[in-house]
Amino acid sequence: MFKTKVVFLSLIVVVLLSCVADKGNHRPQVAVTILPQKYLLDKIVGDSIQVVCAIPQGGNPEEYATTPRQMKEITTSALYFKVGELGFEKTTLPSIVKNTSNIKVIDLSKGLDFITSKCSHGGEEHSHSDPHYWTSPKGAKLMATNMYNAIVEFDNKNLSYYTSNYMQLMLQLEALDREVDSILSTAKCRQFAIFHPSLSYFARDYDLQQLSLEENGKEMTPQRMQQVIEEAKAKGVKTVFIQNEFTPEQVKTFAQEIESSVVVINPLAYNFIEEIKQIAHAISGQIY
């Protein structure tokens, strides 16, 4: 009996010490929308700040519904870093911020030269800003710089630590930029096809042409499909991308018609830098 009491009391002591340790190791918490943001911000803040992500791997940032646990993580964060134009940030985030007094929202698209397009909904024409600028190293550098500026303002006492981390990250992104440029220099065709046009900034920054197999978020009509097939054949397109969250049968048909294989990519991956390298190698016709 005595031995049982000793074990029980020991367990209580361990639990209490763990609670004290957790309080002592408490870190400020900030939130981001997608995993590529988390990758960049983790590089900058290291172990000084906890970074939580609203949308998990496999989630669609245009229509994702947060779980109660994710909602709690967001509302208890001091800062929220938004990409700028993602669907989740336009529909769900405003209501979260409205009911949370302690959170400050940082728009990471500040200073970006947006790529815009027009689309029709309900008989009306709307202007749409492409949000996928992190898929280009140049866009990722802008995102990282806006993160750094906000973090050093939030936690200036660790300025030198954040500055050192930020400079290392910028060197990594600059090296990626040079590597992608070098890989693409061997590409025989400067055009590629993709279902959801998420590589617009990548195409603009490296003098490529993106051929979208999607119209206003939907599959193409058979007539439009045939037009695109003929255009792709005429220009010698041999690279067809599709993202994990999209699996339309139309893409397989398109690839068969132009005699190309389909390359699955994930621009929303945590280590999106590896995805960017894969994309560059695929366009150049190299195995990665």
mmCIF file of C-alpha atoms in Angstrom, residues 7-209:
data_model
loop_
_atom_site.group_PDB
_atom_site.id
_atom_site.type_symbol
_atom_site.label_atom_id
_atom_site.label_comp_id
_atom_site.label_asym_id
_atom_site.label_seq_id
_atom_site.Cartn_x
_atom_site.Cartn_y
_atom_site.Cartn_z
ATOM 1 C CA VAL A 7 4.333 5.802 -7.005
ATOM 2 C CA PHE A 8 1.124 7.851 -7.139
ATOM 3 C CA LEU A 9 2.755 10.857 -5.457
ATOM 4 C CA SER A 10 5.740 10.554 -7.791
ATOM 5 C CA LEU A 11 3.458 10.705 -10.816
ATOM 6 C CA ILE A 12 1.795 13.842 -9.428
ATOM 7 C CA VAL A 13 5.207 15.482 -8.958
ATOM 8 C CA VAL A 14 6.187 14.617 -12.547
ATOM 9 C CA VAL A 15 2.964 16.117 -13.901
ATOM 10 C CA LEU A 16 3.370 19.288 -11.837
ATOM 11 C CA LEU A 17 6.989 19.705 -12.934
ATOM 12 C CA SER A 18 5.929 19.222 -16.553
ATOM 13 C CA CYS A 19 3.333 21.973 -16.190
ATOM 14 C CA VAL A 20 5.938 24.308 -14.691
ATOM 15 C CA ALA A 21 8.362 23.460 -17.499
ATOM 16 C CA ASP A 22 5.710 24.151 -20.143
ATOM 17 C CA LYS A 23 5.044 27.579 -18.633
ATOM 18 C CA GLY A 24 8.752 28.290 -18.462
ATOM 19 C CA ASN A 25 9.249 27.268 -22.092
ATOM 20 C CA HIS A 26 6.199 29.126 -23.360
ATOM 21 C CA ARG A 27 6.858 30.738 -26.730
ATOM 22 C CA PRO A 28 4.872 33.430 -28.530
ATOM 23 C CA GLN A 29 2.601 31.966 -31.190
ATOM 24 C CA VAL A 30 1.821 33.211 -34.705
ATOM 25 C CA ALA A 31 -0.307 31.714 -37.484
ATOM 26 C CA VAL A 32 -0.082 31.318 -41.261
ATOM 27 C CA THR A 33 -2.521 30.090 -43.896
ATOM 28 C CA ILE A 34 -0.520 27.499 -45.856
ATOM 29 C CA LEU A 35 2.507 25.267 -45.303
ATOM 30 C CA PRO A 36 4.920 27.091 -47.683
ATOM 31 C CA GLN A 37 4.503 30.154 -45.448
ATOM 32 C CA LYS A 38 5.259 28.035 -42.404
ATOM 33 C CA TYR A 39 8.466 26.773 -44.054
ATOM 34 C CA LEU A 40 9.718 30.332 -44.636
ATOM 35 C CA LEU A 41 8.661 31.616 -41.224
ATOM 36 C CA ASP A 42 10.153 28.600 -39.410
ATOM 37 C CA LYS A 43 13.475 29.427 -41.091
ATOM 38 C CA ILE A 44 13.328 33.003 -39.790
ATOM 39 C CA VAL A 45 12.069 32.509 -36.217
ATOM 40 C CA GLY A 46 13.800 29.207 -35.457
ATOM 41 C CA ASP A 47 12.822 27.985 -31.995
ATOM 42 C CA SER A 48 11.909 31.439 -30.648
ATOM 43 C CA ILE A 49 8.316 31.513 -31.893
ATOM 44 C CA GLN A 50 5.727 28.780 -32.437
ATOM 45 C CA VAL A 51 4.231 28.828 -35.956
ATOM 46 C CA VAL A 52 0.834 27.181 -36.513
ATOM 47 C CA CYS A 53 -0.805 26.604 -39.887
ATOM 48 C CA ALA A 54 -4.518 27.046 -40.620
ATOM 49 C CA ILE A 55 -4.676 24.672 -43.597
ATOM 50 C CA PRO A 56 -3.058 21.219 -43.256
ATOM 51 C CA GLN A 57 -1.427 19.139 -45.976
ATOM 52 C CA GLY A 58 -4.072 18.149 -48.528
ATOM 53 C CA GLY A 59 -6.435 20.996 -47.634
ATOM 54 C CA ASN A 60 -7.755 23.309 -50.345
ATOM 55 C CA PRO A 61 -6.993 26.949 -49.428
ATOM 56 C CA GLU A 62 -9.924 28.144 -51.526
ATOM 57 C CA GLU A 63 -12.618 26.400 -49.505
ATOM 58 C CA TYR A 64 -11.103 24.825 -46.380
ATOM 59 C CA ALA A 65 -13.190 24.777 -43.169
ATOM 60 C CA THR A 66 -11.111 24.964 -39.988
ATOM 61 C CA THR A 67 -11.553 22.472 -37.153
ATOM 62 C CA PRO A 68 -12.241 23.692 -33.577
ATOM 63 C CA ARG A 69 -8.617 22.936 -32.636
ATOM 64 C CA GLN A 70 -7.277 24.957 -35.575
ATOM 65 C CA MET A 71 -9.668 27.781 -34.773
ATOM 66 C CA LYS A 72 -8.305 27.884 -31.210
ATOM 67 C CA GLU A 73 -4.718 27.964 -32.505
ATOM 68 C CA ILE A 74 -5.505 30.887 -34.780
ATOM 69 C CA THR A 75 -7.419 32.914 -32.183
ATOM 70 C CA THR A 76 -4.663 32.505 -29.578
ATOM 71 C CA SER A 77 -1.955 33.735 -31.971
ATOM 72 C CA ALA A 78 -0.447 37.208 -31.692
ATOM 73 C CA LEU A 79 0.056 37.617 -35.463
ATOM 74 C CA TYR A 80 -1.619 36.124 -38.524
ATOM 75 C CA PHE A 81 0.402 36.134 -41.757
ATOM 76 C CA LYS A 82 -1.910 35.956 -44.759
ATOM 77 C CA VAL A 83 -0.842 35.265 -48.336
ATOM 78 C CA GLY A 84 -3.181 38.022 -49.467
ATOM 79 C CA GLU A 85 -5.718 36.729 -51.972
ATOM 80 C CA LEU A 86 -6.502 33.095 -51.093
ATOM 81 C CA GLY A 87 -10.167 32.123 -50.855
ATOM 82 C CA PHE A 88 -9.877 31.086 -47.191
ATOM 83 C CA GLU A 89 -8.439 34.513 -46.352
ATOM 84 C CA LYS A 90 -11.350 36.273 -48.036
ATOM 85 C CA THR A 91 -14.189 34.200 -46.634
ATOM 86 C CA THR A 92 -13.190 32.673 -43.275
ATOM 87 C CA LEU A 93 -10.337 34.809 -41.925
ATOM 88 C CA PRO A 94 -12.302 38.109 -41.692
ATOM 89 C CA SER A 95 -14.897 36.564 -39.379
ATOM 90 C CA ILE A 96 -12.144 35.068 -37.198
ATOM 91 C CA VAL A 97 -10.343 38.414 -36.894
ATOM 92 C CA LYS A 98 -13.612 40.250 -36.216
ATOM 93 C CA ASN A 99 -14.220 38.132 -33.124
ATOM 94 C CA THR A 100 -10.598 38.132 -31.924
ATOM 95 C CA SER A 101 -9.258 41.366 -30.447
ATOM 96 C CA ASN A 102 -5.662 40.261 -29.803
ATOM 97 C CA ILE A 103 -4.610 39.171 -33.305
ATOM 98 C CA LYS A 104 -2.825 41.409 -35.830
ATOM 99 C CA VAL A 105 -3.025 40.462 -39.523
ATOM 100 C CA ILE A 106 0.067 40.899 -41.724
ATOM 101 C CA ASP A 107 -0.474 40.927 -45.503
ATOM 102 C CA LEU A 108 2.576 39.279 -47.080
ATOM 103 C CA SER A 109 1.671 40.448 -50.597
ATOM 104 C CA LYS A 110 2.687 44.029 -49.773
ATOM 105 C CA GLY A 111 4.817 45.337 -52.645
ATOM 106 C CA LEU A 112 3.786 42.558 -55.051
ATOM 107 C CA ASP A 113 3.059 43.260 -58.702
ATOM 108 C CA PHE A 114 -0.066 41.104 -58.894
ATOM 109 C CA ILE A 115 -0.990 39.098 -61.967
ATOM 110 C CA THR A 116 -4.685 39.759 -62.597
ATOM 111 C CA SER A 117 -7.306 38.171 -64.820
ATOM 112 C CA LYS A 118 -11.015 38.513 -65.471
ATOM 113 C CA CYS A 119 -13.666 35.854 -64.907
ATOM 114 C CA SER A 120 -17.460 35.714 -65.145
ATOM 115 C CA HIS A 121 -19.827 34.717 -62.350
ATOM 116 C CA GLY A 122 -23.601 35.005 -62.598
ATOM 117 C CA GLY A 123 -23.371 37.001 -65.799
ATOM 118 C CA GLU A 124 -21.040 39.577 -64.233
ATOM 119 C CA GLU A 125 -17.341 40.059 -64.964
ATOM 120 C CA HIS A 126 -14.940 40.211 -62.016
ATOM 121 C CA SER A 127 -11.242 40.976 -61.703
ATOM 122 C CA HIS A 128 -9.188 38.297 -59.975
ATOM 123 C CA SER A 129 -5.680 38.612 -58.502
ATOM 124 C CA ASP A 130 -3.550 35.468 -58.687
ATOM 125 C CA PRO A 131 -2.436 34.539 -55.119
ATOM 126 C CA HIS A 132 0.243 31.923 -55.978
ATOM 127 C CA TYR A 133 3.320 34.174 -55.898
ATOM 128 C CA TRP A 134 5.276 31.910 -53.511
ATOM 129 C CA THR A 135 5.685 29.374 -56.368
ATOM 130 C CA SER A 136 8.411 31.619 -57.806
ATOM 131 C CA PRO A 137 11.663 32.156 -55.857
ATOM 132 C CA LYS A 138 11.311 35.902 -56.436
ATOM 133 C CA GLY A 139 7.830 35.872 -54.917
ATOM 134 C CA ALA A 140 9.049 33.729 -52.015
ATOM 135 C CA LYS A 141 11.772 36.308 -51.323
ATOM 136 C CA LEU A 142 9.147 39.073 -51.119
ATOM 137 C CA MET A 143 7.052 36.937 -48.770
ATOM 138 C CA ALA A 144 10.084 36.235 -46.540
ATOM 139 C CA THR A 145 11.054 39.914 -46.413
ATOM 140 C CA ASN A 146 7.575 40.975 -45.295
ATOM 141 C CA MET A 147 7.659 38.212 -42.676
ATOM 142 C CA TYR A 148 11.018 39.374 -41.368
ATOM 143 C CA ASN A 149 9.918 43.026 -41.110
ATOM 144 C CA ALA A 150 6.840 42.058 -39.103
ATOM 145 C CA ILE A 151 8.701 39.648 -36.814
ATOM 146 C CA VAL A 152 11.476 42.081 -35.839
ATOM 147 C CA GLU A 153 8.834 44.683 -35.031
ATOM 148 C CA PHE A 154 6.940 42.135 -32.940
ATOM 149 C CA ASP A 155 10.010 40.789 -31.099
ATOM 150 C CA ASN A 156 12.836 43.296 -31.415
ATOM 151 C CA LYS A 157 14.850 41.836 -28.528
ATOM 152 C CA ASN A 158 15.837 38.910 -30.777
ATOM 153 C CA LEU A 159 16.693 41.139 -33.738
ATOM 154 C CA SER A 160 20.194 39.780 -34.373
ATOM 155 C CA TYR A 161 18.951 36.154 -34.263
ATOM 156 C CA TYR A 162 16.134 36.817 -36.733
ATOM 157 C CA THR A 163 18.402 38.872 -38.991
ATOM 158 C CA SER A 164 20.966 36.085 -39.184
ATOM 159 C CA ASN A 165 18.271 33.512 -39.994
ATOM 160 C CA TYR A 166 16.663 35.807 -42.564
ATOM 161 C CA MET A 167 19.956 36.421 -44.362
ATOM 162 C CA GLN A 168 20.598 32.665 -44.577
ATOM 163 C CA LEU A 169 17.097 32.133 -45.970
ATOM 164 C CA MET A 170 17.592 34.857 -48.582
ATOM 165 C CA LEU A 171 20.850 33.235 -49.685
ATOM 166 C CA GLN A 172 18.983 29.934 -50.057
ATOM 167 C CA LEU A 173 16.248 31.552 -52.161
ATOM 168 C CA GLU A 174 18.761 33.445 -54.307
ATOM 169 C CA ALA A 175 20.635 30.189 -54.939
ATOM 170 C CA LEU A 176 17.322 28.552 -55.877
ATOM 171 C CA ASP A 177 16.604 31.399 -58.309
ATOM 172 C CA ARG A 178 19.965 30.889 -60.040
ATOM 173 C CA GLU A 179 19.532 27.109 -60.108
ATOM 174 C CA VAL A 180 16.059 27.318 -61.664
ATOM 175 C CA ASP A 181 17.293 29.796 -64.268
ATOM 176 C CA SER A 182 20.157 27.449 -65.138
ATOM 177 C CA ILE A 183 17.887 24.388 -65.386
ATOM 178 C CA LEU A 184 15.385 26.182 -67.620
ATOM 179 C CA SER A 185 18.126 27.409 -69.958
ATOM 180 C CA THR A 186 18.130 23.909 -71.489
ATOM 181 C CA ALA A 187 14.355 23.762 -72.059
ATOM 182 C CA LYS A 188 13.459 23.164 -75.703
ATOM 183 C CA CYS A 189 9.881 24.378 -75.182
ATOM 184 C CA ARG A 190 9.103 27.445 -73.054
ATOM 185 C CA GLN A 191 5.444 26.519 -72.621
ATOM 186 C CA PHE A 192 3.822 24.054 -70.236
ATOM 187 C CA ALA A 193 0.248 22.973 -69.478
ATOM 188 C CA ILE A 194 -1.392 22.784 -66.050
ATOM 189 C CA PHE A 195 -4.957 22.220 -64.845
ATOM 190 C CA HIS A 196 -5.177 24.842 -62.088
ATOM 191 C CA PRO A 197 -3.005 27.828 -63.169
ATOM 192 C CA SER A 198 -0.899 28.115 -60.007
ATOM 193 C CA LEU A 199 2.440 28.780 -61.736
ATOM 194 C CA SER A 200 1.689 32.185 -63.263
ATOM 195 C CA TYR A 201 4.444 33.994 -61.321
ATOM 196 C CA PHE A 202 6.914 31.201 -62.027
ATOM 197 C CA ALA A 203 6.119 31.552 -65.741
ATOM 198 C CA ARG A 204 6.380 35.353 -65.685
ATOM 199 C CA ASP A 205 9.688 35.417 -63.822
ATOM 200 C CA TYR A 206 11.378 32.862 -66.087
ATOM 201 C CA ASP A 207 9.929 33.894 -69.448
ATOM 202 C CA LEU A 208 7.655 30.860 -69.795
ATOM 203 C CA GLN A 209 4.061 30.432 -70.988
#
